[in-house]
PDB file of C-alpha atoms in Angstrom:
ATOM      1  CA  ALA A1230      16.974   1.783 -23.544  1.00  0.00           C
ATOM      2  CA  ALA A1231      17.153   3.102 -19.481  1.00  0.00           C
ATOM      3  CA  ALA A1232      15.031   6.246 -20.314  1.00  0.00           C
ATOM      4  CA  ARG A1233      12.516   3.905 -22.643  1.00  0.00           C
ATOM      5  CA  GLY A1234      12.300   1.968 -20.014  1.00  0.00           C
ATOM      6  CA  GLU A1235      11.589   4.360 -17.362  1.00  0.00           C
ATOM      7  CA  ALA A1236       8.904   5.259 -19.765  1.00  0.00           C
ATOM      8  CA  PHE A1237       7.243   2.626 -20.034  1.00  0.00           C
ATOM      9  CA  ASN A1238       8.080   2.376 -16.193  1.00  0.00           C
ATOM     10  CA  ALA A1239       5.847   5.339 -15.473  1.00  0.00           C
ATOM     11  CA  LEU A1240       3.302   4.464 -18.011  1.00  0.00           C
ATOM     12  CA  GLU A1241       2.560   1.930 -16.907  1.00  0.00           C
ATOM     13  CA  ALA A1242       2.764   2.639 -13.065  1.00  0.00           C
ATOM     14  CA  TYR A1243       0.271   5.587 -13.709  1.00  0.00           C
ATOM     15  CA  VAL A1244      -2.288   3.477 -14.967  1.00  0.00           C
ATOM     16  CA  LEU A1245      -1.843   0.349 -12.107  1.00  0.00           C
ATOM     17  CA  GLU A1246      -2.462   3.008  -9.501  1.00  0.00           C
ATOM     18  CA  ILE A1247      -4.749   4.417 -11.277  1.00  0.00           C
ATOM     19  CA  LYS A1248      -7.506   1.936 -11.620  1.00  0.00           C
ATOM     20  CA  GLY A1249      -6.365   0.476  -8.403  1.00  0.00           C
ATOM     21  CA  VAL A1250      -8.168   3.712  -6.893  1.00  0.00           C
ATOM     22  CA  LEU A1251     -10.734   2.011  -9.196  1.00  0.00           C
ATOM     23  CA  SER A1252     -11.707  -1.096  -8.063  1.00  0.00           C
ATOM     24  CA  GLY A1253      -9.811  -1.258  -4.933  1.00  0.00           C
ATOM     25  CA  GLY A1254     -12.660   0.397  -2.686  1.00  0.00           C
ATOM     26  CA  ARG A1255      -9.934   3.057  -1.888  1.00  0.00           C
ATOM     27  CA  ALA A1256     -11.302   6.773  -1.209  1.00  0.00           C
ATOM     28  CA  HIS A1257     -13.930   8.504  -3.974  1.00  0.00           C
ATOM     29  CA  GLY A1258     -12.847   5.979  -6.653  1.00  0.00           C
ATOM     30  CA  ASN A1259     -16.238   6.141  -7.598  1.00  0.00           C
ATOM     31  CA  LYS A1260     -15.291   9.633  -9.660  1.00  0.00           C
ATOM     32  CA  LEU A1261     -13.288   7.600 -11.272  1.00  0.00           C
ATOM     33  CA  GLU A1262     -15.922   5.631 -13.610  1.00  0.00           C
ATOM     34  CA  ALA A1263     -15.524   7.882 -16.456  1.00  0.00           C
ATOM     35  CA  ALA A1264     -12.202   7.080 -17.447  1.00  0.00           C
ATOM     36  CA  ARG A1265     -12.428   3.038 -16.543  1.00  0.00           C
ATOM     37  CA  SER A1266     -12.290   2.925 -20.595  1.00  0.00           C
ATOM     38  CA  LEU A1267      -9.530   5.141 -21.029  1.00  0.00           C
ATOM     39  CA  LEU A1268      -7.418   3.193 -18.822  1.00  0.00           C
ATOM     40  CA  ASP A1269      -8.854  -0.572 -19.881  1.00  0.00           C
ATOM     41  CA  SER A1270      -7.229   1.079 -23.727  1.00  0.00           C
ATOM     42  CA  ALA A1271      -3.978   2.633 -21.801  1.00  0.00           C
ATOM     43  CA  GLU A1272      -3.248  -1.217 -20.488  1.00  0.00           C
ATOM     44  CA  ASP A1273      -3.681  -3.084 -23.257  1.00  0.00           C
ATOM     45  CA  TRP A1274      -2.143  -0.863 -25.036  1.00  0.00           C
ATOM     46  CA  CYS A1275       0.832  -1.634 -22.596  1.00  0.00           C
ATOM     47  CA  TYR A1276       0.468  -4.775 -23.537  1.00  0.00           C
ATOM     48  CA  SER A1277       0.508  -4.636 -26.967  1.00  0.00           C
ATOM     49  CA  ASP A1278       2.907  -4.810 -30.282  1.00  0.00           C
ATOM     50  CA  ASP A1279       2.119  -0.934 -30.285  1.00  0.00           C
ATOM     51  CA  SER A1280       3.692  -0.026 -27.452  1.00  0.00           C
ATOM     52  CA  GLU A1281       6.755  -2.537 -27.779  1.00  0.00           C
ATOM     53  CA  ALA A1282       7.938  -0.498 -30.684  1.00  0.00           C
ATOM     54  CA  ALA A1283       6.903   2.550 -29.472  1.00  0.00           C
ATOM     55  CA  ASN A1284      10.160   4.908 -28.690  1.00  0.00           C
ATOM     56  CA  THR A1285      10.902   7.294 -25.255  1.00  0.00           C
ATOM     57  CA  GLU A1286       8.946   9.988 -26.958  1.00  0.00           C
ATOM     58  CA  GLN A1287       5.893   8.706 -27.912  1.00  0.00           C
ATOM     59  CA  LEU A1288       5.975   6.436 -24.234  1.00  0.00           C
ATOM     60  CA  THR A1289       6.258  10.178 -22.761  1.00  0.00           C
ATOM     61  CA  ALA A1290       3.738  11.622 -24.262  1.00  0.00           C
ATOM     62  CA  LYS A1291       1.479   9.092 -24.331  1.00  0.00           C
ATOM     63  CA  LEU A1292       1.280   9.254 -20.555  1.00  0.00           C
ATOM     64  CA  ALA A1293       1.074  12.994 -20.520  1.00  0.00           C
ATOM     65  CA  GLU A1294      -1.760  12.091 -22.947  1.00  0.00           C
ATOM     66  CA  LEU A1295      -3.633   9.903 -20.353  1.00  0.00           C
ATOM     67  CA  ARG A1296      -3.368  12.125 -17.411  1.00  0.00           C
ATOM     68  CA  SER A1297      -5.368  14.441 -19.162  1.00  0.00           C
ATOM     69  CA  GLY A1298      -8.197  12.643 -20.648  1.00  0.00           C
ATOM     70  CA  VAL A1299      -8.023  11.359 -16.761  1.00  0.00           C
ATOM     71  CA  GLU A1300      -8.239  14.589 -15.249  1.00  0.00           C
ATOM     72  CA  GLU A1301     -10.743  16.168 -17.756  1.00  0.00           C
ATOM     73  CA  ALA A1302     -13.167  13.381 -17.147  1.00  0.00           C
ATOM     74  CA  CYS A1303     -12.686  12.951 -13.500  1.00  0.00           C
ATOM     75  CA  PRO A1304     -12.476  16.584 -12.761  1.00  0.00           C
ATOM     76  CA  ASP A1305     -14.726  15.933  -9.447  1.00  0.00           C
ATOM     77  CA  TYR A1306     -12.072  12.791  -7.951  1.00  0.00           C
ATOM     78  CA  PHE A1307      -9.071  15.285  -8.211  1.00  0.00           C
ATOM     79  CA  ASP A1308     -10.555  17.798  -6.432  1.00  0.00           C
ATOM     80  CA  ALA A1309     -11.518  15.806  -3.657  1.00  0.00           C
ATOM     81  CA  VAL A1310      -7.647  14.076  -3.477  1.00  0.00           C
ATOM     82  CA  ARG A1311      -6.808  18.147  -2.587  1.00  0.00           C
ATOM     83  CA  GLU A1312      -9.527  18.223  -0.597  1.00  0.00           C
ATOM     84  CA  ASP A1313      -8.573  15.322   1.368  1.00  0.00           C
ATOM     85  CA  ARG A1314      -4.451  16.502   1.251  1.00  0.00           C
ATOM     86  CA  GLU A1315      -5.120  19.186   2.069  1.00  0.00           C
ATOM     87  CA  ARG A1316      -7.306  18.251   5.007  1.00  0.00           C
ATOM     88  CA  LEU A1317      -4.223  15.708   6.245  1.00  0.00           C
ATOM     89  CA  GLU A1318      -2.522  18.318   6.349  1.00  0.00           C
ATOM     90  CA  ALA A1319      -4.450  20.431   9.082  1.00  0.00           C
ATOM     91  CA  THR A1320      -5.122  17.112  11.533  1.00  0.00           C
ATOM     92  CA  LEU A1321      -1.137  16.681  11.265  1.00  0.00           C
ATOM     93  CA  LYS A1322       0.032  20.134  12.199  1.00  0.00           C
ATOM     94  CA  ALA A1323      -2.654  20.311  14.554  1.00  0.00           C
ATOM     95  CA  GLU A1324      -1.731  16.774  16.073  1.00  0.00           C
ATOM     96  CA  SER A1325       2.238  18.120  16.023  1.00  0.00           C
ATOM     97  CA  GLU A1326       1.187  20.669  17.869  1.00  0.00           C
ATOM     98  CA  ALA A1327      -1.105  19.682  20.709  1.00  0.00           C
ATOM     99  CA  GLU A1328       2.243  16.694  21.222  1.00  0.00           C
ATOM    100  CA  ALA A1329       4.233  19.696  21.541  1.00  0.00           C
ATOM    101  CA  ALA A1330       1.625  21.713  23.834  1.00  0.00           C
ATOM    102  CA  ARG A1331       1.087  17.896  25.874  1.00  0.00           C
ATOM    103  CA  VAL A1332       5.252  17.458  26.086  1.00  0.00           C
ATOM    104  CA  LYS A1333       5.653  21.214  27.678  1.00  0.00           C
ATOM    105  CA  LEU A1334       3.007  20.108  30.099  1.00  0.00           C
ATOM    106  CA  GLU A1335       4.037  16.814  31.241  1.00  0.00           C
ATOM    107  CA  GLY A1336       7.708  17.263  30.722  1.00  0.00           C
ATOM    108  CA  LYS A1337       7.980  13.370  29.764  1.00  0.00           C
ATOM    109  CA  ASP A1338       6.728  11.252  27.241  1.00  0.00           C
ATOM    110  CA  ASP A1339       5.427   7.555  27.147  1.00  0.00           C
ATOM    111  CA  HIS A1340       8.806   6.166  28.056  1.00  0.00           C
ATOM    112  CA  ASP A1341       8.124   7.143  31.431  1.00  0.00           C
ATOM    113  CA  GLN A1342       4.939   4.888  31.705  1.00  0.00           C
ATOM    114  CA  ARG A1343       7.371   1.318  31.073  1.00  0.00           C
ATOM    115  CA  ARG A1344       5.459  -0.885  33.780  1.00  0.00           C
ATOM    116  CA  LEU A1345       2.362   0.258  33.171  1.00  0.00           C
ATOM    117  CA  LYS A1346       0.214  -2.909  34.131  1.00  0.00           C
ATOM    118  CA  TYR A1347      -1.151  -5.525  31.711  1.00  0.00           C
ATOM    119  CA  PRO A1348      -4.787  -4.506  31.217  1.00  0.00           C
ATOM    120  CA  GLU A1349      -4.104  -0.660  31.336  1.00  0.00           C
ATOM    121  CA  ARG A1350      -1.286  -1.140  28.441  1.00  0.00           C
ATOM    122  CA  MET A1351      -3.437  -2.626  26.762  1.00  0.00           C
ATOM    123  CA  LYS A1352      -6.110  -0.639  26.620  1.00  0.00           C
ATOM    124  CA  LYS A1353      -3.652   2.398  24.705  1.00  0.00           C
ATOM    125  CA  VAL A1354      -2.569  -0.509  22.468  1.00  0.00           C
ATOM    126  CA  MET A1355      -6.444  -1.162  21.109  1.00  0.00           C
ATOM    127  CA  LEU A1356      -7.157   2.802  21.800  1.00  0.00           C
ATOM    128  CA  ASN A1357      -4.105   3.542  19.038  1.00  0.00           C
ATOM    129  CA  LYS A1358      -4.994   0.447  16.929  1.00  0.00           C
ATOM    130  CA  ASP A1359      -9.215   1.382  16.991  1.00  0.00           C
ATOM    131  CA  GLU A1360      -8.674   5.153  15.714  1.00  0.00           C
ATOM    132  CA  GLY A1361      -6.164   4.266  13.000  1.00  0.00           C
ATOM    133  CA  VAL A1362      -9.128   2.023  11.781  1.00  0.00           C
ATOM    134  CA  GLY A1363     -11.701   4.635  11.912  1.00  0.00           C
ATOM    135  CA  LEU A1364      -8.798   7.462  10.009  1.00  0.00           C
ATOM    136  CA  PHE A1365      -8.600   4.486   7.535  1.00  0.00           C
ATOM    137  CA  LYS A1366     -12.891   4.475   6.736  1.00  0.00           C
ATOM    138  CA  ASP A1367     -12.752   8.159   6.855  1.00  0.00           C
ATOM    139  CA  GLY A1368      -9.892   7.847   3.684  1.00  0.00           C
ATOM    140  CA  ASN A1369      -6.461   9.430   5.955  1.00  0.00           C
ATOM    141  CA  MET A1370      -3.912   6.617   5.529  1.00  0.00           C
ATOM    142  CA  GLU A1371      -1.597   8.382   6.790  1.00  0.00           C
ATOM    143  CA  VAL A1372      -2.601   9.016  10.271  1.00  0.00           C
ATOM    144  CA  ALA A1373      -4.022   5.804  10.244  1.00  0.00           C
ATOM    145  CA  ILE A1374      -1.290   4.550   9.967  1.00  0.00           C
ATOM    146  CA  SER A1375       0.651   6.362  12.600  1.00  0.00           C
ATOM    147  CA  ARG A1376      -1.922   5.493  14.918  1.00  0.00           C
ATOM    148  CA  TRP A1377      -1.379   1.724  14.434  1.00  0.00           C
ATOM    149  CA  ASP A1378       2.734   2.482  14.567  1.00  0.00           C
ATOM    150  CA  LYS A1379       2.013   4.182  17.989  1.00  0.00           C
ATOM    151  CA  ALA A1380       0.054   0.266  18.993  1.00  0.00           C
ATOM    152  CA  LEU A1381       2.603  -1.372  17.798  1.00  0.00           C
ATOM    153  CA  ASP A1382       5.446   1.294  19.509  1.00  0.00           C
ATOM    154  CA  HIS A1383       3.005  -0.297  22.872  1.00  0.00           C
ATOM    155  CA  CYS A1384       2.985  -3.614  22.472  1.00  0.00           C
ATOM    156  CA  GLU A1385       6.848  -3.363  22.669  1.00  0.00           C
ATOM    157  CA  LYS A1386       6.171  -2.450  26.320  1.00  0.00           C
ATOM    158  CA  PHE A1387       4.947  -4.775  27.773  1.00  0.00           C
ATOM    159  CA  VAL A1388       6.641  -7.100  30.407  1.00  0.00           C
ATOM    160  CA  ASP A1389       5.796 -10.140  32.564  1.00  0.00           C
ATOM    161  CA  VAL A1390       3.525 -11.216  30.103  1.00  0.00           C
ATOM    162  CA  SER A1391       1.893 -15.114  30.710  1.00  0.00           C
ATOM    163  CA  PRO A1392       1.769 -17.343  27.426  1.00  0.00           C
ATOM    164  CA  GLU A1393      -1.837 -16.229  26.738  1.00  0.00           C
ATOM    165  CA  GLN A1394      -0.876 -12.723  27.271  1.00  0.00           C
ATOM    166  CA  GLN A1395       1.765 -12.804  24.507  1.00  0.00           C
ATOM    167  CA  ALA A1396      -0.409 -15.357  22.523  1.00  0.00           C
ATOM    168  CA  GLU A1397      -3.222 -12.044  22.273  1.00  0.00           C
ATOM    169  CA  ILE A1398      -0.177  -9.507  22.081  1.00  0.00           C
ATOM    170  CA  SER A1399       0.879 -11.747  18.376  1.00  0.00           C
ATOM    171  CA  SER A1400      -2.375 -11.356  17.492  1.00  0.00           C
ATOM    172  CA  VAL A1401      -3.155  -7.649  18.301  1.00  0.00           C
ATOM    173  CA  LYS A1402       0.476  -7.437  16.364  1.00  0.00           C
ATOM    174  CA  LEU A1403      -0.934  -9.645  13.379  1.00  0.00           C
ATOM    175  CA  SER A1404      -3.755  -7.412  12.755  1.00  0.00           C
ATOM    176  CA  LEU A1405      -1.875  -4.160  12.926  1.00  0.00           C
ATOM    177  CA  PHE A1406       1.146  -5.370  10.829  1.00  0.00           C
ATOM    178  CA  LEU A1407      -2.489  -6.317   8.342  1.00  0.00           C
ATOM    179  CA  ASN A1408      -4.043  -3.042   8.604  1.00  0.00           C
ATOM    180  CA  LYS A1409      -0.905  -0.968   7.528  1.00  0.00           C
ATOM    181  CA  SER A1410      -0.206  -3.223   4.709  1.00  0.00           C
ATOM    182  CA  GLN A1411      -3.341  -2.611   4.183  1.00  0.00           C
ATOM    183  CA  ALA A1412      -3.120   1.020   3.754  1.00  0.00           C
ATOM    184  CA  ASN A1413       0.030   1.207   2.657  1.00  0.00           C
ATOM    185  CA  LEU A1414      -1.194  -0.063  -0.405  1.00  0.00           C
ATOM    186  CA  LYS A1415      -3.958   1.833  -1.245  1.00  0.00           C
ATOM    187  CA  LEU A1416      -1.691   4.836  -0.621  1.00  0.00           C
ATOM    188  CA  ALA A1417       0.835   3.519  -3.531  1.00  0.00           C
ATOM    189  CA  THR A1418       3.760   5.692  -3.875  1.00  0.00           C
ATOM    190  CA  GLU A1419       6.617   4.065  -3.856  1.00  0.00           C
ATOM    191  CA  ILE A1420       7.912   3.954  -0.591  1.00  0.00           C
ATOM    192  CA  SER A1421       4.420   3.108   0.618  1.00  0.00           C
ATOM    193  CA  LEU A1422       4.389   0.071  -1.366  1.00  0.00           C
ATOM    194  CA  LYS A1423       7.620  -0.819   0.107  1.00  0.00           C
ATOM    195  CA  ARG A1424       6.479  -0.080   3.422  1.00  0.00           C
ATOM    196  CA  ALA A1425       3.425  -1.994   2.971  1.00  0.00           C
ATOM    197  CA  GLU A1426       6.096  -5.391   1.214  1.00  0.00           C
ATOM    198  CA  GLU A1427       7.270  -5.006   5.036  1.00  0.00           C
ATOM    199  CA  ALA A1428       4.320  -4.791   6.809  1.00  0.00           C
ATOM    200  CA  ALA A1429       3.357  -7.383   5.839  1.00  0.00           C
ATOM    201  CA  THR A1430       6.528  -9.588   6.376  1.00  0.00           C
ATOM    202  CA  SER A1431       6.014  -9.134  10.001  1.00  0.00           C
ATOM    203  CA  ALA A1432       2.669 -10.339   9.959  1.00  0.00           C
ATOM    204  CA  LEU A1433       3.745 -13.367   8.251  1.00  0.00           C
ATOM    205  CA  GLU A1434       6.543 -13.800  10.497  1.00  0.00           C
ATOM    206  CA  ILE A1435       3.689 -13.590  12.835  1.00  0.00           C
ATOM    207  CA  ASP A1436       1.449 -16.208  11.756  1.00  0.00           C
ATOM    208  CA  GLY A1437       3.344 -18.104   7.855  1.00  0.00           C
ATOM    209  CA  MET A1438       0.440 -18.743   6.179  1.00  0.00           C
ATOM    210  CA  ASN A1439      -1.687 -15.799   6.479  1.00  0.00           C
ATOM    211  CA  SER A1440      -3.906 -15.305   3.411  1.00  0.00           C
ATOM    212  CA  LYS A1441      -4.432 -11.731   3.710  1.00  0.00           C
ATOM    213  CA  ALA A1442      -0.293 -10.606   4.770  1.00  0.00           C
ATOM    214  CA  LEU A1443       0.290 -13.464   1.496  1.00  0.00           C
ATOM    215  CA  TYR A1444      -2.255 -11.385  -0.847  1.00  0.00           C
ATOM    216  CA  ARG A1445      -1.265  -7.683   0.166  1.00  0.00           C
ATOM    217  CA  ARG A1446       2.886  -8.007   0.268  1.00  0.00           C
ATOM    218  CA  ALA A1447       2.055  -9.680  -3.085  1.00  0.00           C
ATOM    219  CA  ALA A1448       0.435  -7.508  -4.161  1.00  0.00           C
ATOM    220  CA  ALA A1449       2.840  -4.631  -3.513  1.00  0.00           C
ATOM    221  CA  ARG A1450       5.375  -6.794  -5.384  1.00  0.00           C
ATOM    222  CA  GLU A1451       3.509  -6.470  -8.183  1.00  0.00           C
ATOM    223  CA  LYS A1452       3.534  -3.170  -7.928  1.00  0.00           C
ATOM    224  CA  SER A1453       7.684  -3.184  -7.221  1.00  0.00           C
ATOM    225  CA  GLY A1454       7.496  -4.852  -9.985  1.00  0.00           C
ATOM    226  CA  LYS A1455       8.528  -7.783  -7.860  1.00  0.00           C
ATOM    227  CA  TYR A1456       6.854 -10.175 -10.122  1.00  0.00           C
ATOM    228  CA  ALA A1457       8.586 -13.413  -9.332  1.00  0.00           C
ATOM    229  CA  GLU A1458       8.195 -13.094  -5.697  1.00  0.00           C
ATOM    230  CA  ALA A1459       5.266 -12.059  -6.668  1.00  0.00           C
ATOM    231  CA  LYS A1460       4.409 -15.534  -8.121  1.00  0.00           C
ATOM    232  CA  ALA A1461       5.829 -17.101  -4.920  1.00  0.00           C
ATOM    233  CA  ASP A1462       3.834 -15.640  -2.536  1.00  0.00           C
ATOM    234  CA  LEU A1463       0.167 -16.075  -5.294  1.00  0.00           C
ATOM    235  CA  LYS A1464       1.866 -19.808  -4.720  1.00  0.00           C
ATOM    236  CA  ALA A1465       1.875 -19.980  -1.315  1.00  0.00           C
ATOM    237  CA  HIS A1466      -1.565 -18.773  -0.803  1.00  0.00           C
ATOM    238  CA  PRO A1467      -4.141 -21.122   0.565  1.00  0.00           C
ATOM    239  CA  ASP A1468      -6.894 -20.569  -0.887  1.00  0.00           C
ATOM    240  CA  GLN A1469      -6.533 -20.745  -4.987  1.00  0.00           C
ATOM    241  CA  GLU A1470      -9.777 -20.279  -6.017  1.00  0.00           C
ATOM    242  CA  ASP A1471     -10.136 -16.811  -4.070  1.00  0.00           C
ATOM    243  CA  THR A1472     -11.064 -14.218  -7.183  1.00  0.00           C
ATOM    244  CA  ALA A1473      -9.042 -12.016  -6.065  1.00  0.00           C
ATOM    245  CA  VAL A1474      -6.143 -14.079  -6.246  1.00  0.00           C
ATOM    246  CA  ILE A1475      -6.446 -15.762  -9.683  1.00  0.00           C
ATOM    247  CA  ALA A1476      -6.685 -11.876 -11.104  1.00  0.00           C
ATOM    248  CA  LEU A1477      -3.530 -11.176  -9.098  1.00  0.00           C
ATOM    249  CA  THR A1478      -1.657 -13.984 -10.330  1.00  0.00           C
ATOM    250  CA  LYS A1479      -3.327 -13.279 -13.889  1.00  0.00           C
ATOM    251  CA  ARG A1480      -1.718 -10.408 -14.303  1.00  0.00           C
ATOM    252  CA  VAL A1481       2.198 -10.543 -12.796  1.00  0.00           C
ATOM    253  CA  ASP A1482       2.212 -13.143 -15.386  1.00  0.00           C
ATOM    254  CA  ALA A1483       1.174 -11.667 -18.024  1.00  0.00           C
ATOM    255  CA  GLN A1484       3.965  -9.603 -16.688  1.00  0.00           C
ATOM    256  CA  ILE A1485       6.802 -12.362 -15.938  1.00  0.00           C
ATOM    257  CA  ALA A1486       5.590 -13.264 -20.332  1.00  0.00           C
ATOM    258  CA  ARG A1487       5.968  -9.888 -21.370  1.00  0.00           C
ATOM    259  CA  GLN A1488       9.421  -9.807 -19.174  1.00  0.00           C
ATOM    260  CA  ALA A1489      10.221 -13.138 -20.869  1.00  0.00           C
ATOM    261  CA  LYS A1490       9.711 -11.687 -24.512  1.00  0.00           C
ATOM    262  CA  LYS A1491      11.868  -8.699 -23.812  1.00  0.00           C
ATOM    263  CA  GLU A1492      14.713 -10.906 -22.973  1.00  0.00           C
ATOM    264  CA  LYS A1493      13.951 -12.911 -26.152  1.00  0.00           C
ATOM    265  CA  GLN A1494      14.483  -9.849 -27.879  1.00  0.00           C
ATOM    266  CA  VAL A1495      17.130  -8.274 -26.713  1.00  0.00           C
ATOM    267  CA  TYR A1496      18.955 -11.809 -26.458  1.00  0.00           C
ATOM    268  CA  GLY A1497      17.550 -12.366 -30.536  1.00  0.00           C
ATOM    269  CA  ASN A1498      19.449  -8.589 -31.190  1.00  0.00           C
ATOM    270  CA  MET A1499      22.722  -9.916 -29.747  1.00  0.00           C
ATOM    271  CA  PHE A1500      23.091 -12.706 -31.167  1.00  0.00           C
ATOM    272  CA  GLY A1501      21.260 -12.166 -34.980  1.00  0.00           C
TER     273      GLY A1501
END
């Protein structure tokens, strides 16, 4: 039973991941258009009686068939993703080498600058924030997140701030956490989804009713299989008429119903 569950989850996760790229504005998503019908059919099959009756081997074969079909239909997408990955690796290597050279030359790191005046520290925050936004727009999610992490590090180094300055710092931190959550959602790996949820939670600690934070945490939880928690976030969302909220709620409700049906079948088999 555990193996079958893992096989189903792998199939479902692949469908949701690729559909998320196609419809979520991620880099090169338009290159997946040729696979839309394949993905729609696979998603319908996941929640059909045929899926419920499929065993582990059949589910594994279904995933292999779908992967092959998507890759055959959309070679340009996978070529572009590979090129992006290679560019990212080269960028990270160059940045690492540049940072090592700087530390060797200066013999110190940013901890020596904790007493910077407010405008100077905020300049460092905004420089990293804006660089992250540019990287995000170029599709370099991992490097963008690292820039926003640096900006957040600088946010913790302000000293002797006024109430007005603290309010500005909190506003910037809110934006940074929202950005991190969005970028991690687009990466859509298991660890990235966890980080997307954590970043959205940090944003909500600043603004408990922030609509973007609630939606992004719900999206991360839905992709991670935390359907009840995702549902709670969606119910708390201040705009229940938002089309994205409505669509995500529909998906979450379908998953909750599927789980309830599966549990009912399990108990029926136990006591029937």
